[in-house]
Amino acid sequence: MEKGARVLVIDDEPQIRRLLKVSLSAYGYEIDECHNGKDGINRTAVFKPDLILLDLGLPDMDGKAVVEIIREWSKVPIIILSARDQENEKIAALDAGADDYVTKPFSMGELLARLRVALRHGVTTEASSVIFCGDLKIDLVSRSVTCGGKEIKLTPTEYEILKVLAQNIGRVLTHKQLLKAVWGTAYHEDTHYIRVYIGQLRRKVEPNPSQPKYIITESGVGYRLMSDK
């Protein structure tokens, strides 16, 4: 599915652009590249990529601003590639609308895996009424959740959290994004709500709650729902 996908690289380091172009082209991706934010925004409109790899430290503008501008009119998956490894930078980029964050230096194997996940998410529309995650099945119409065909009883809040994670399967959601989606903007600082309910959800949907394979913690940032298949 991901073969032949169009990837736009926005990075001011020629060596990184060259590495990505050679490596990703070898896996069948079609690559275009820009060295600053303004050109990257323009190329996004013209090239119409299936995915964007974006550096934060661009010469003309911060990468987070590029994300915010593109998000005004496009839902294209955006993966941040940056040497900035502070949690607050990751959270700010994800809150701005990025789908994932990979810290430089990175392994090509890890990046390829993140690309595949982001591309799958990019073609999973929220219009889909049934979402599968391994043995989990989330039916948005009947508001039911089953695991291996067995129904799981969730509270309304537990279901809303799982629904938001499922609609963004594979994508990191920050604490702030989850709080806003489930409780509204007034609760965006109350991260303890999320931790409590994630713990309850794991006890119900995970085969081994102490070693979760579906609801994965991104330390200091948030959570993502991942399929084990």
Coordinates of N, CA, C and O in Angstrom, one line a residue, residues 4-180:
G4 N 5.2 3.5 -3.6 CA 4.9 4.5 -4.6 C 4.3 5.8 -3.9 O 3.9 6.7 -4.6
A5 N 4.2 5.8 -2.6 CA 3.7 6.9 -1.9 C 4.6 8.1 -2.1 O 5.8 8.0 -2.2
R6 N 4.0 9.3 -2.2 CA 4.7 10.6 -2.4 C 5.1 11.2 -1.1 O 4.2 11.5 -0.3
V7 N 6.4 11.4 -0.9 CA 6.9 11.9 0.4 C 7.6 13.2 0.1 O 8.5 13.3 -0.7
L8 N 7.2 14.3 0.9 CA 7.9 15.6 0.8 C 8.8 15.7 2.0 O 8.3 15.6 3.1
V9 N 10.1 16.0 1.7 CA 11.0 16.2 2.8 C 11.3 17.7 2.9 O 11.7 18.4 2.0
I10 N 11.0 18.3 4.1 CA 11.3 19.7 4.4 C 12.4 19.8 5.4 O 12.1 19.6 6.6
D11 N 13.6 20.0 5.0 CA 14.8 20.0 5.9 C 15.9 20.8 5.3 O 16.1 20.8 4.1
D12 N 16.6 21.6 6.2 CA 17.6 22.5 5.6 C 19.0 21.9 5.6 O 19.9 22.5 5.1
E13 N 19.1 20.6 6.0 CA 20.4 19.9 5.9 C 20.5 19.1 4.6 O 19.7 18.1 4.5
P14 N 21.4 19.5 3.7 CA 21.5 18.8 2.5 C 21.8 17.3 2.7 O 21.3 16.4 1.9
Q15 N 22.6 17.0 3.7 CA 23.0 15.6 3.9 C 21.8 14.7 4.3 O 21.6 13.6 3.8
I16 N 20.9 15.3 5.1 CA 19.7 14.6 5.5 C 18.8 14.4 4.3 O 18.2 13.3 4.1
R17 N 18.6 15.5 3.5 CA 17.7 15.3 2.3 C 18.3 14.3 1.4 O 17.5 13.5 0.8
R18 N 19.6 14.3 1.2 CA 20.2 13.3 0.3 C 20.0 11.9 0.8 O 19.7 10.9 0.1
L19 N 20.3 11.7 2.1 CA 20.1 10.4 2.7 C 18.7 9.9 2.6 O 18.4 8.7 2.2
L20 N 17.7 10.7 2.9 CA 16.3 10.3 2.8 C 15.9 10.0 1.3 O 15.1 9.1 1.1
K21 N 16.4 10.9 0.4 CA 16.0 10.7 -1.0 C 16.5 9.3 -1.5 O 15.8 8.6 -2.1
V22 N 17.8 9.0 -1.2 CA 18.4 7.8 -1.7 C 17.7 6.6 -1.0 O 17.3 5.6 -1.7
S23 N 17.6 6.7 0.3 CA 17.1 5.5 1.1 C 15.6 5.2 0.8 O 15.2 4.1 0.6
L24 N 14.8 6.3 0.8 CA 13.3 6.1 0.6 C 13.0 5.7 -0.9 O 12.1 4.9 -1.1
S25 N 13.8 6.3 -1.8 CA 13.6 6.0 -3.2 C 13.8 4.5 -3.4 O 13.2 3.8 -4.2
A26 N 14.8 3.9 -2.7 CA 15.1 2.5 -2.8 C 14.0 1.6 -2.4 O 13.9 0.4 -2.8
Y27 N 13.1 2.1 -1.6 CA 11.9 1.4 -1.1 C 10.7 1.7 -1.9 O 9.5 1.4 -1.5
G28 N 10.8 2.5 -3.0 CA 9.7 2.7 -3.9 C 9.0 4.0 -3.6 O 7.9 4.3 -4.3
Y29 N 9.4 4.8 -2.7 CA 8.7 6.1 -2.5 C 9.2 7.1 -3.5 O 10.3 7.1 -4.0
E30 N 8.2 8.0 -3.8 CA 8.5 9.2 -4.7 C 8.8 10.4 -3.9 O 8.0 10.8 -3.0
I31 N 10.0 11.0 -4.0 CA 10.5 12.0 -3.1 C 10.6 13.4 -3.7 O 11.0 13.5 -4.9
D32 N 10.1 14.4 -3.0 CA 10.4 15.8 -3.4 C 11.0 16.4 -2.1 O 10.8 15.9 -1.0
E33 N 11.7 17.5 -2.3 CA 12.4 18.1 -1.2 C 12.4 19.6 -1.2 O 12.3 20.2 -2.3
C34 N 12.5 20.2 0.0 CA 12.6 21.7 0.2 C 13.5 22.0 1.3 O 13.6 21.1 2.2
H35 N 14.1 23.1 1.3 CA 15.1 23.5 2.4 C 14.5 24.5 3.4 O 15.2 24.9 4.3
N36 N 13.3 25.0 3.1 CA 12.8 26.0 4.1 C 11.3 25.8 4.2 O 10.6 25.1 3.4
G37 N 10.7 26.5 5.2 CA 9.3 26.3 5.5 C 8.3 26.9 4.4 O 7.4 26.3 4.0
K38 N 8.6 28.1 3.9 CA 7.8 28.7 2.9 C 7.7 27.8 1.7 O 6.6 27.6 1.1
D39 N 8.8 27.4 1.2 CA 8.8 26.5 0.0 C 8.1 25.2 0.3 O 7.4 24.6 -0.6
G40 N 8.3 24.7 1.5 CA 7.6 23.4 1.9 C 6.1 23.6 1.9 O 5.4 22.7 1.4
I41 N 5.6 24.7 2.3 CA 4.1 24.9 2.3 C 3.6 25.0 0.9 O 2.6 24.4 0.5
N42 N 4.4 25.7 0.0 CA 4.0 25.8 -1.4 C 4.0 24.4 -2.1 O 3.1 24.1 -2.9
R43 N 5.1 23.7 -1.8 CA 5.2 22.4 -2.4 C 4.2 21.4 -2.0 O 3.7 20.5 -2.7
T44 N 3.7 21.6 -0.7 CA 2.6 20.7 -0.3 C 1.4 20.9 -1.1 O 0.7 19.9 -1.4
A45 N 1.1 22.1 -1.5 CA -0.1 22.4 -2.3 C 0.1 21.9 -3.7 O -0.9 21.4 -4.4
V46 N 1.3 21.9 -4.3 CA 1.6 21.6 -5.7 C 1.9 20.1 -5.8 O 1.3 19.4 -6.7
F47 N 2.8 19.5 -5.0 CA 3.2 18.1 -5.1 C 2.1 17.2 -4.5 O 2.1 16.0 -5.0
K48 N 1.3 17.7 -3.6 CA 0.2 16.9 -3.0 C 0.8 15.5 -2.4 O 0.4 14.4 -2.9
P49 N 1.7 15.6 -1.5 CA 2.3 14.4 -0.9 C 1.4 13.6 -0.1 O 0.3 14.1 0.4
D50 N 1.7 12.3 0.0 CA 0.9 11.4 0.9 C 1.4 11.5 2.3 O 0.7 11.1 3.2
L51 N 2.6 12.1 2.5 CA 3.2 12.2 3.8 C 4.3 13.2 3.7 O 5.0 13.4 2.7
I52 N 4.5 14.0 4.9 CA 5.6 15.0 4.9 C 6.5 14.6 6.1 O 6.1 14.3 7.2
L53 N 7.8 14.7 5.8 CA 8.9 14.6 6.8 C 9.4 16.0 7.0 O 9.9 16.7 6.1
L54 N 9.3 16.5 8.2 CA 9.5 18.0 8.5 C 10.5 18.2 9.7 O 10.3 17.6 10.8
D55 N 11.5 19.0 9.4 CA 12.4 19.4 10.5 C 11.8 20.6 11.2 O 11.1 21.4 10.6
L56 N 12.1 20.8 12.5 CA 11.6 21.9 13.2 C 12.5 23.1 13.0 O 12.0 24.3 13.0
G57 N 13.8 22.9 12.9 CA 14.8 24.0 12.9 C 15.1 24.5 11.5 O 16.1 24.3 10.9
L58 N 14.1 25.1 10.9 CA 14.2 25.6 9.5 C 14.7 27.1 9.5 O 14.6 27.8 10.5
P59 N 15.4 27.5 8.4 CA 16.0 28.8 8.4 C 15.1 30.0 8.4 O 15.4 31.1 8.9
D60 N 13.9 29.8 7.9 CA 13.0 31.0 7.8 C 11.8 31.0 8.8 O 11.2 32.0 9.1
M61 N 11.5 29.8 9.3 CA 10.4 29.7 10.3 C 10.4 28.4 11.0 O 11.1 27.5 10.6
D62 N 9.8 28.4 12.2 CA 9.8 27.2 13.0 C 8.9 26.1 12.4 O 7.9 26.5 11.8
G63 N 9.3 24.9 12.4 CA 8.6 23.8 11.8 C 7.2 23.7 12.4 O 6.2 23.3 11.7
K64 N 7.0 24.1 13.7 CA 5.6 24.0 14.2 C 4.7 24.9 13.5 O 3.5 24.6 13.4
A65 N 5.2 26.1 13.1 CA 4.4 27.0 12.3 C 4.0 26.5 11.0 O 2.9 26.7 10.5
V66 N 4.9 25.7 10.4 CA 4.6 25.1 9.1 C 3.5 24.1 9.3 O 2.5 24.0 8.5
V67 N 3.5 23.3 10.4 CA 2.5 22.3 10.7 C 1.1 23.0 10.8 O 0.1 22.6 10.2
E68 N 1.1 24.1 11.5 CA -0.2 24.8 11.8 C -0.8 25.4 10.5 O -2.0 25.3 10.3
I69 N 0.1 25.9 9.6 CA -0.4 26.5 8.3 C -0.9 25.4 7.5 O -2.0 25.5 6.9
I70 N -0.2 24.2 7.3 CA -0.6 23.1 6.5 C -1.9 22.5 7.0 O -2.9 22.2 6.3
R71 N -2.1 22.5 8.4 CA -3.3 21.9 9.0 C -4.5 22.8 8.7 O -5.7 22.3 8.9
E72 N -4.4 24.0 8.3 CA -5.5 24.8 8.0 C -6.3 24.3 6.8 O -7.5 24.6 6.6
W73 N -5.6 23.5 5.9 CA -6.3 23.1 4.7 C -5.9 21.6 4.3 O -6.4 21.1 3.3
S74 N -5.1 20.9 5.1 CA -4.7 19.6 4.7 C -4.6 18.7 5.9 O -4.1 19.1 7.0
K75 N -5.0 17.4 5.7 CA -4.8 16.4 6.8 C -3.7 15.4 6.5 O -3.6 14.3 7.1
V76 N -2.8 15.8 5.5 CA -1.7 14.9 5.2 C -0.9 14.5 6.4 O -0.6 15.4 7.2
P77 N -0.5 13.3 6.6 CA 0.3 12.9 7.7 C 1.6 13.6 7.7 O 2.3 13.7 6.7
I78 N 2.0 14.1 8.9 CA 3.3 14.8 9.1 C 4.1 14.2 10.2 O 3.6 14.1 11.3
I79 N 5.3 13.8 9.8 CA 6.2 13.2 10.8 C 7.4 14.2 11.0 O 8.0 14.7 10.1
I80 N 7.6 14.6 12.3 CA 8.7 15.5 12.6 C 10.0 14.8 12.7 O 10.1 13.7 13.3
L81 N 11.0 15.3 12.0 CA 12.4 14.8 12.2 C 13.2 15.9 12.8 O 13.4 16.9 12.1
S82 N 13.7 15.8 14.0 CA 14.3 16.9 14.6 C 15.4 16.4 15.6 O 15.2 15.4 16.3
A83 N 16.4 17.2 15.8 CA 17.4 17.0 16.8 C 16.9 17.4 18.2 O 17.5 17.1 19.2
R84 N 15.8 18.2 18.2 CA 15.2 18.6 19.5 C 14.5 17.5 20.2 O 13.6 17.0 19.7
D85 N 15.1 17.0 21.3 CA 14.5 15.8 22.0 C 13.8 16.1 23.3 O 13.4 15.2 24.0
Q86 N 13.6 17.4 23.6 CA 12.8 17.8 24.8 C 11.4 17.4 24.6 O 10.8 17.6 23.6
E87 N 10.8 16.9 25.8 CA 9.4 16.5 25.7 C 8.5 17.7 25.3 O 7.5 17.5 24.6
N88 N 8.8 18.9 25.8 CA 7.9 20.1 25.5 C 7.9 20.4 24.0 O 6.9 20.8 23.5
E89 N 9.0 20.1 23.3 CA 9.1 20.3 21.9 C 8.2 19.3 21.2 O 7.5 19.6 20.2
K90 N 8.3 18.0 21.6 CA 7.5 17.0 21.0 C 6.0 17.3 21.2 O 5.2 17.1 20.3
I91 N 5.6 17.6 22.4 CA 4.2 17.9 22.7 C 3.7 19.1 21.9 O 2.6 19.0 21.4
A92 N 4.5 20.2 21.8 CA 4.1 21.3 21.0 C 3.9 21.0 19.6 O 2.9 21.4 18.9
A93 N 4.8 20.2 19.0 CA 4.7 19.8 17.6 C 3.4 18.9 17.4 O 2.7 19.1 16.4
L94 N 3.2 18.0 18.3 CA 2.0 17.1 18.2 C 0.7 17.9 18.4 O -0.3 17.7 17.7
D95 N 0.7 18.8 19.3 CA -0.5 19.6 19.6 C -0.7 20.5 18.4 O -1.9 20.9 18.1
A96 N 0.3 20.9 17.6 CA 0.1 21.8 16.4 C -0.5 21.0 15.3 O -1.0 21.6 14.4
G97 N -0.4 19.6 15.4 CA -1.1 18.8 14.3 C -0.2 17.8 13.7 O -0.6 17.1 12.8
A98 N 1.1 17.7 14.2 CA 1.9 16.6 13.6 C 1.4 15.2 14.1 O 0.7 15.1 15.1
D99 N 1.7 14.2 13.3 CA 1.2 12.9 13.6 C 2.2 12.0 14.4 O 1.8 11.1 15.1
D100 N 3.5 12.4 14.2 CA 4.5 11.6 14.9 C 5.8 12.4 15.0 O 5.9 13.5 14.4
Y101 N 6.7 11.9 15.8 CA 8.0 12.6 16.1 C 9.1 11.6 16.2 O 9.1 10.7 17.0
V102 N 10.1 11.8 15.3 CA 11.3 11.0 15.3 C 12.5 11.9 15.6 O 12.7 12.9 14.9
T103 N 13.3 11.5 16.6 CA 14.5 12.3 17.0 C 15.7 11.9 16.2 O 16.0 10.7 16.0
K104 N 16.4 12.9 15.7 CA 17.7 12.7 15.1 C 18.8 12.5 16.1 O 18.8 13.1 17.2
P105 N 19.8 11.6 15.9 CA 19.9 10.7 14.7 C 18.9 9.6 14.8 O 18.6 9.2 15.9
F106 N 18.5 9.1 13.7 CA 17.4 8.0 13.7 C 17.9 6.8 12.8 O 18.8 7.0 12.0
S107 N 17.4 5.7 13.1 CA 17.7 4.5 12.2 C 16.7 4.5 11.1 O 15.5 4.9 11.3
M108 N 17.1 4.1 9.9 CA 16.2 4.0 8.8 C 15.1 3.0 9.0 O 14.0 3.2 8.6
G109 N 15.4 1.9 9.7 CA 14.4 0.9 10.0 C 13.2 1.5 10.8 O 12.1 1.3 10.5
E110 N 13.6 2.3 11.8 CA 12.6 2.9 12.6 C 11.7 3.9 11.8 O 10.5 3.9 11.9
L111 N 12.4 4.7 11.0 CA 11.7 5.7 10.2 C 10.8 5.1 9.2 O 9.6 5.5 9.0
L112 N 11.2 4.0 8.6 CA 10.3 3.3 7.6 C 9.1 2.7 8.3 O 8.0 2.8 7.8
A113 N 9.3 2.2 9.5 CA 8.1 1.7 10.3 C 7.2 2.8 10.6 O 5.9 2.7 10.5
R114 N 7.7 4.0 11.0 CA 6.8 5.1 11.3 C 6.1 5.6 10.1 O 4.9 6.0 10.1
L115 N 6.8 5.6 8.9 CA 6.1 6.0 7.7 C 5.0 5.1 7.4 O 3.9 5.5 7.0
R116 N 5.2 3.8 7.5 CA 4.1 2.8 7.2 C 2.9 3.0 8.1 O 1.7 3.0 7.6
V117 N 3.1 3.3 9.4 CA 2.0 3.5 10.3 C 1.3 4.8 9.9 O 0.0 4.8 9.9
A118 N 2.0 5.9 9.7 CA 1.4 7.1 9.3 C 0.6 7.1 8.0 O -0.5 7.7 7.9
L119 N 1.1 6.3 7.1 CA 0.4 6.2 5.8 C -0.9 5.4 6.0 O -1.9 5.7 5.3
R120 N -0.8 4.4 6.8 CA -2.0 3.6 7.1 C -3.1 4.5 7.7 O -4.2 4.4 7.4
H121 N -2.6 5.3 8.7 CA -3.5 6.2 9.4 C -4.1 7.2 8.4 O -5.2 7.6 8.4
G122 N -3.2 7.7 7.4 CA -3.7 8.7 6.5 C -4.8 8.2 5.6 O -5.6 9.0 5.1
V123 N -4.9 6.9 5.3 CA -5.9 6.4 4.4 C -7.1 5.8 5.2 O -8.0 5.3 4.7
T124 N -7.0 5.8 6.6 CA -8.1 5.3 7.4 C -9.0 6.5 7.7 O -8.6 7.4 8.6
T125 N -10.1 6.6 7.1 CA -10.9 7.8 7.3 C -11.8 7.6 8.5 O -12.2 6.5 8.9
E126 N -12.1 8.7 9.1 CA -13.0 8.7 10.3 C -14.4 8.3 10.0 O -15.2 8.0 10.8
A127 N -14.7 8.2 8.7 CA -16.0 7.8 8.2 C -16.2 6.3 8.4 O -17.3 5.8 8.4
S128 N -15.1 5.6 8.6 CA -15.2 4.1 8.8 C -16.0 3.9 10.2 O -15.6 4.5 11.2
S129 N -17.0 3.1 10.1 CA -17.8 2.9 11.3 C -17.3 1.8 12.2 O -17.7 1.7 13.4
V130 N -16.4 0.9 11.7 CA -15.8 -0.1 12.5 C -14.3 -0.1 12.4 O -13.8 0.0 11.3
I131 N -13.6 -0.1 13.5 CA -12.2 0.0 13.5 C -11.6 -1.2 14.2 O -12.1 -1.6 15.3
F132 N -10.6 -1.8 13.6 CA -10.0 -3.0 14.1 C -8.6 -2.7 14.6 O -7.9 -2.0 14.0
C133 N -8.3 -3.3 15.7 CA -6.9 -3.1 16.3 C -6.6 -4.5 16.9 O -6.9 -4.8 18.1
G134 N -5.8 -5.3 16.1 CA -5.6 -6.6 16.6 C -6.9 -7.4 16.8 O -7.8 -7.4 15.9
D135 N -7.1 -7.9 18.0 CA -8.3 -8.6 18.3 C -9.5 -7.7 18.8 O -10.6 -8.1 19.0
L136 N -9.1 -6.4 18.9 CA -10.1 -5.4 19.4 C -10.9 -5.0 18.2 O -10.4 -4.7 17.1
K137 N -12.2 -4.8 18.4 CA -13.1 -4.3 17.4 C -14.0 -3.2 18.0 O -14.7 -3.4 19.0
I138 N -13.9 -2.0 17.5 CA -14.6 -0.8 18.0 C -15.6 -0.4 16.9 O -15.3 0.0 15.8
D139 N -16.9 -0.6 17.3 CA -18.0 -0.3 16.4 C -18.6 1.1 16.8 O -19.2 1.2 17.9
L140 N -18.3 2.1 16.0 CA -18.7 3.5 16.3 C -20.2 3.7 16.2 O -20.7 4.6 16.8
V141 N -20.9 2.9 15.4 CA -22.4 3.1 15.3 C -23.1 2.5 16.5 O -23.9 3.2 17.1
S142 N -22.7 1.3 16.9 CA -23.4 0.7 18.1 C -22.7 1.1 19.4 O -23.2 0.7 20.4
R143 N -21.6 1.8 19.3 CA -20.8 2.2 20.4 C -20.4 0.9 21.3 O -20.5 1.0 22.5
S144 N -20.0 -0.1 20.6 CA -19.7 -1.4 21.3 C -18.2 -1.7 21.0 O -17.7 -1.4 20.0
V145 N -17.6 -2.4 22.0 CA -16.3 -2.9 21.9 C -16.2 -4.4 22.2 O -16.8 -4.8 23.2
T146 N -15.6 -5.1 21.3 CA -15.4 -6.5 21.5 C -13.9 -6.9 21.4 O -13.2 -6.2 20.7
C147 N -13.5 -8.0 22.0 CA -12.2 -8.5 21.9 C -12.3 -10.0 21.7 O -12.8 -10.7 22.6
G148 N -11.8 -10.5 20.5 CA -12.0 -11.9 20.2 C -13.4 -12.3 20.2 O -13.7 -13.5 20.5
G149 N -14.3 -11.4 19.8 CA -15.7 -11.7 19.7 C -16.5 -11.6 21.0 O -17.7 -11.6 21.1
K150 N -15.8 -11.3 22.1 CA -16.4 -11.2 23.4 C -16.6 -9.7 23.8 O -15.7 -8.9 23.7
E151 N -17.8 -9.3 24.2 CA -18.1 -7.9 24.4 C -17.4 -7.4 25.7 O -17.3 -8.1 26.7
I152 N -16.9 -6.2 25.6 CA -16.2 -5.6 26.7 C -17.1 -4.4 27.2 O -17.4 -3.5 26.4
K153 N -17.4 -4.4 28.5 CA -18.3 -3.3 29.0 C -17.4 -2.1 29.4 O -16.5 -2.3 30.3
L154 N -17.6 -1.0 28.8 CA -16.9 0.2 29.1 C -17.8 1.3 29.6 O -19.0 1.3 29.2
T155 N -17.3 2.1 30.5 CA -18.1 3.3 30.9 C -18.1 4.3 29.7 O -17.3 4.2 28.8
P156 N -19.0 5.2 29.7 CA -19.1 6.2 28.6 C -17.7 6.9 28.4 O -17.3 7.2 27.3
T157 N -17.1 7.3 29.5 CA -15.8 8.0 29.4 C -14.7 7.1 28.9 O -13.9 7.5 28.0
E158 N -14.7 5.9 29.3 CA -13.7 4.9 28.8 C -13.9 4.7 27.3 O -12.9 4.7 26.5
Y159 N -15.1 4.6 26.9 CA -15.4 4.4 25.5 C -15.0 5.6 24.7 O -14.4 5.5 23.6
E160 N -15.2 6.8 25.2 CA -14.9 8.0 24.4 C -13.3 8.1 24.2 O -12.9 8.5 23.2
I161 N -12.6 7.7 25.3 CA -11.1 7.7 25.1 C -10.7 6.7 24.1 O -9.8 7.0 23.2
L162 N -11.2 5.5 24.2 CA -10.8 4.5 23.2 C -11.2 4.9 21.8 O -10.5 4.6 20.9
K163 N -12.4 5.5 21.7 CA -12.9 5.9 20.4 C -11.9 6.9 19.7 O -11.5 6.8 18.6
V164 N -11.5 7.9 20.5 CA -10.6 8.9 20.0 C -9.2 8.3 19.6 O -8.7 8.6 18.6
L165 N -8.7 7.4 20.4 CA -7.5 6.7 20.1 C -7.7 5.8 18.9 O -6.8 5.8 18.0
A166 N -8.8 5.2 18.7 CA -9.0 4.3 17.6 C -9.2 5.1 16.3 O -8.7 4.7 15.2
Q167 N -9.8 6.3 16.4 CA -9.9 7.1 15.2 C -8.6 7.7 14.7 O -8.5 8.2 13.6
N168 N -7.6 7.6 15.6 CA -6.3 8.1 15.3 C -5.3 7.0 15.5 O -4.1 7.2 15.9
I169 N -5.7 5.8 15.1 CA -4.8 4.6 15.4 C -3.4 4.7 14.8 O -3.3 5.2 13.6
G170 N -2.4 4.4 15.6 CA -1.1 4.6 15.2 C -0.5 5.9 15.4 O 0.7 6.1 15.4
R171 N -1.3 6.9 15.7 CA -0.8 8.3 15.9 C -0.7 8.6 17.4 O -1.6 8.2 18.2
V172 N 0.4 9.3 17.7 CA 0.5 9.8 19.1 C -0.5 10.9 19.4 O -0.6 11.9 18.6
L173 N -1.2 10.8 20.5 CA -2.1 11.8 20.9 C -1.6 12.3 22.3 O -1.4 11.5 23.2
T174 N -1.4 13.6 22.4 CA -0.9 14.2 23.6 C -2.0 14.1 24.7 O -3.2 14.0 24.4
H175 N -1.5 14.3 26.0 CA -2.5 14.4 27.0 C -3.5 15.5 26.8 O -4.7 15.3 27.0
K176 N -3.0 16.6 26.3 CA -3.9 17.8 26.0 C -4.9 17.5 25.0 O -6.1 17.8 25.1
Q177 N -4.5 16.8 23.9 CA -5.4 16.4 22.8 C -6.5 15.5 23.3 O -7.7 15.7 23.0
L178 N -6.2 14.5 24.1 CA -7.1 13.6 24.7 C -8.1 14.3 25.6 O -9.3 14.1 25.6
L179 N -7.5 15.1 26.5 CA -8.4 15.8 27.4 C -9.4 16.7 26.7 O -10.6 16.7 27.1
K180 N -8.9 17.4 25.7 CA -9.8 18.3 25.0 C -10.9 17.6 24.3 O -12.1 18.0 24.2

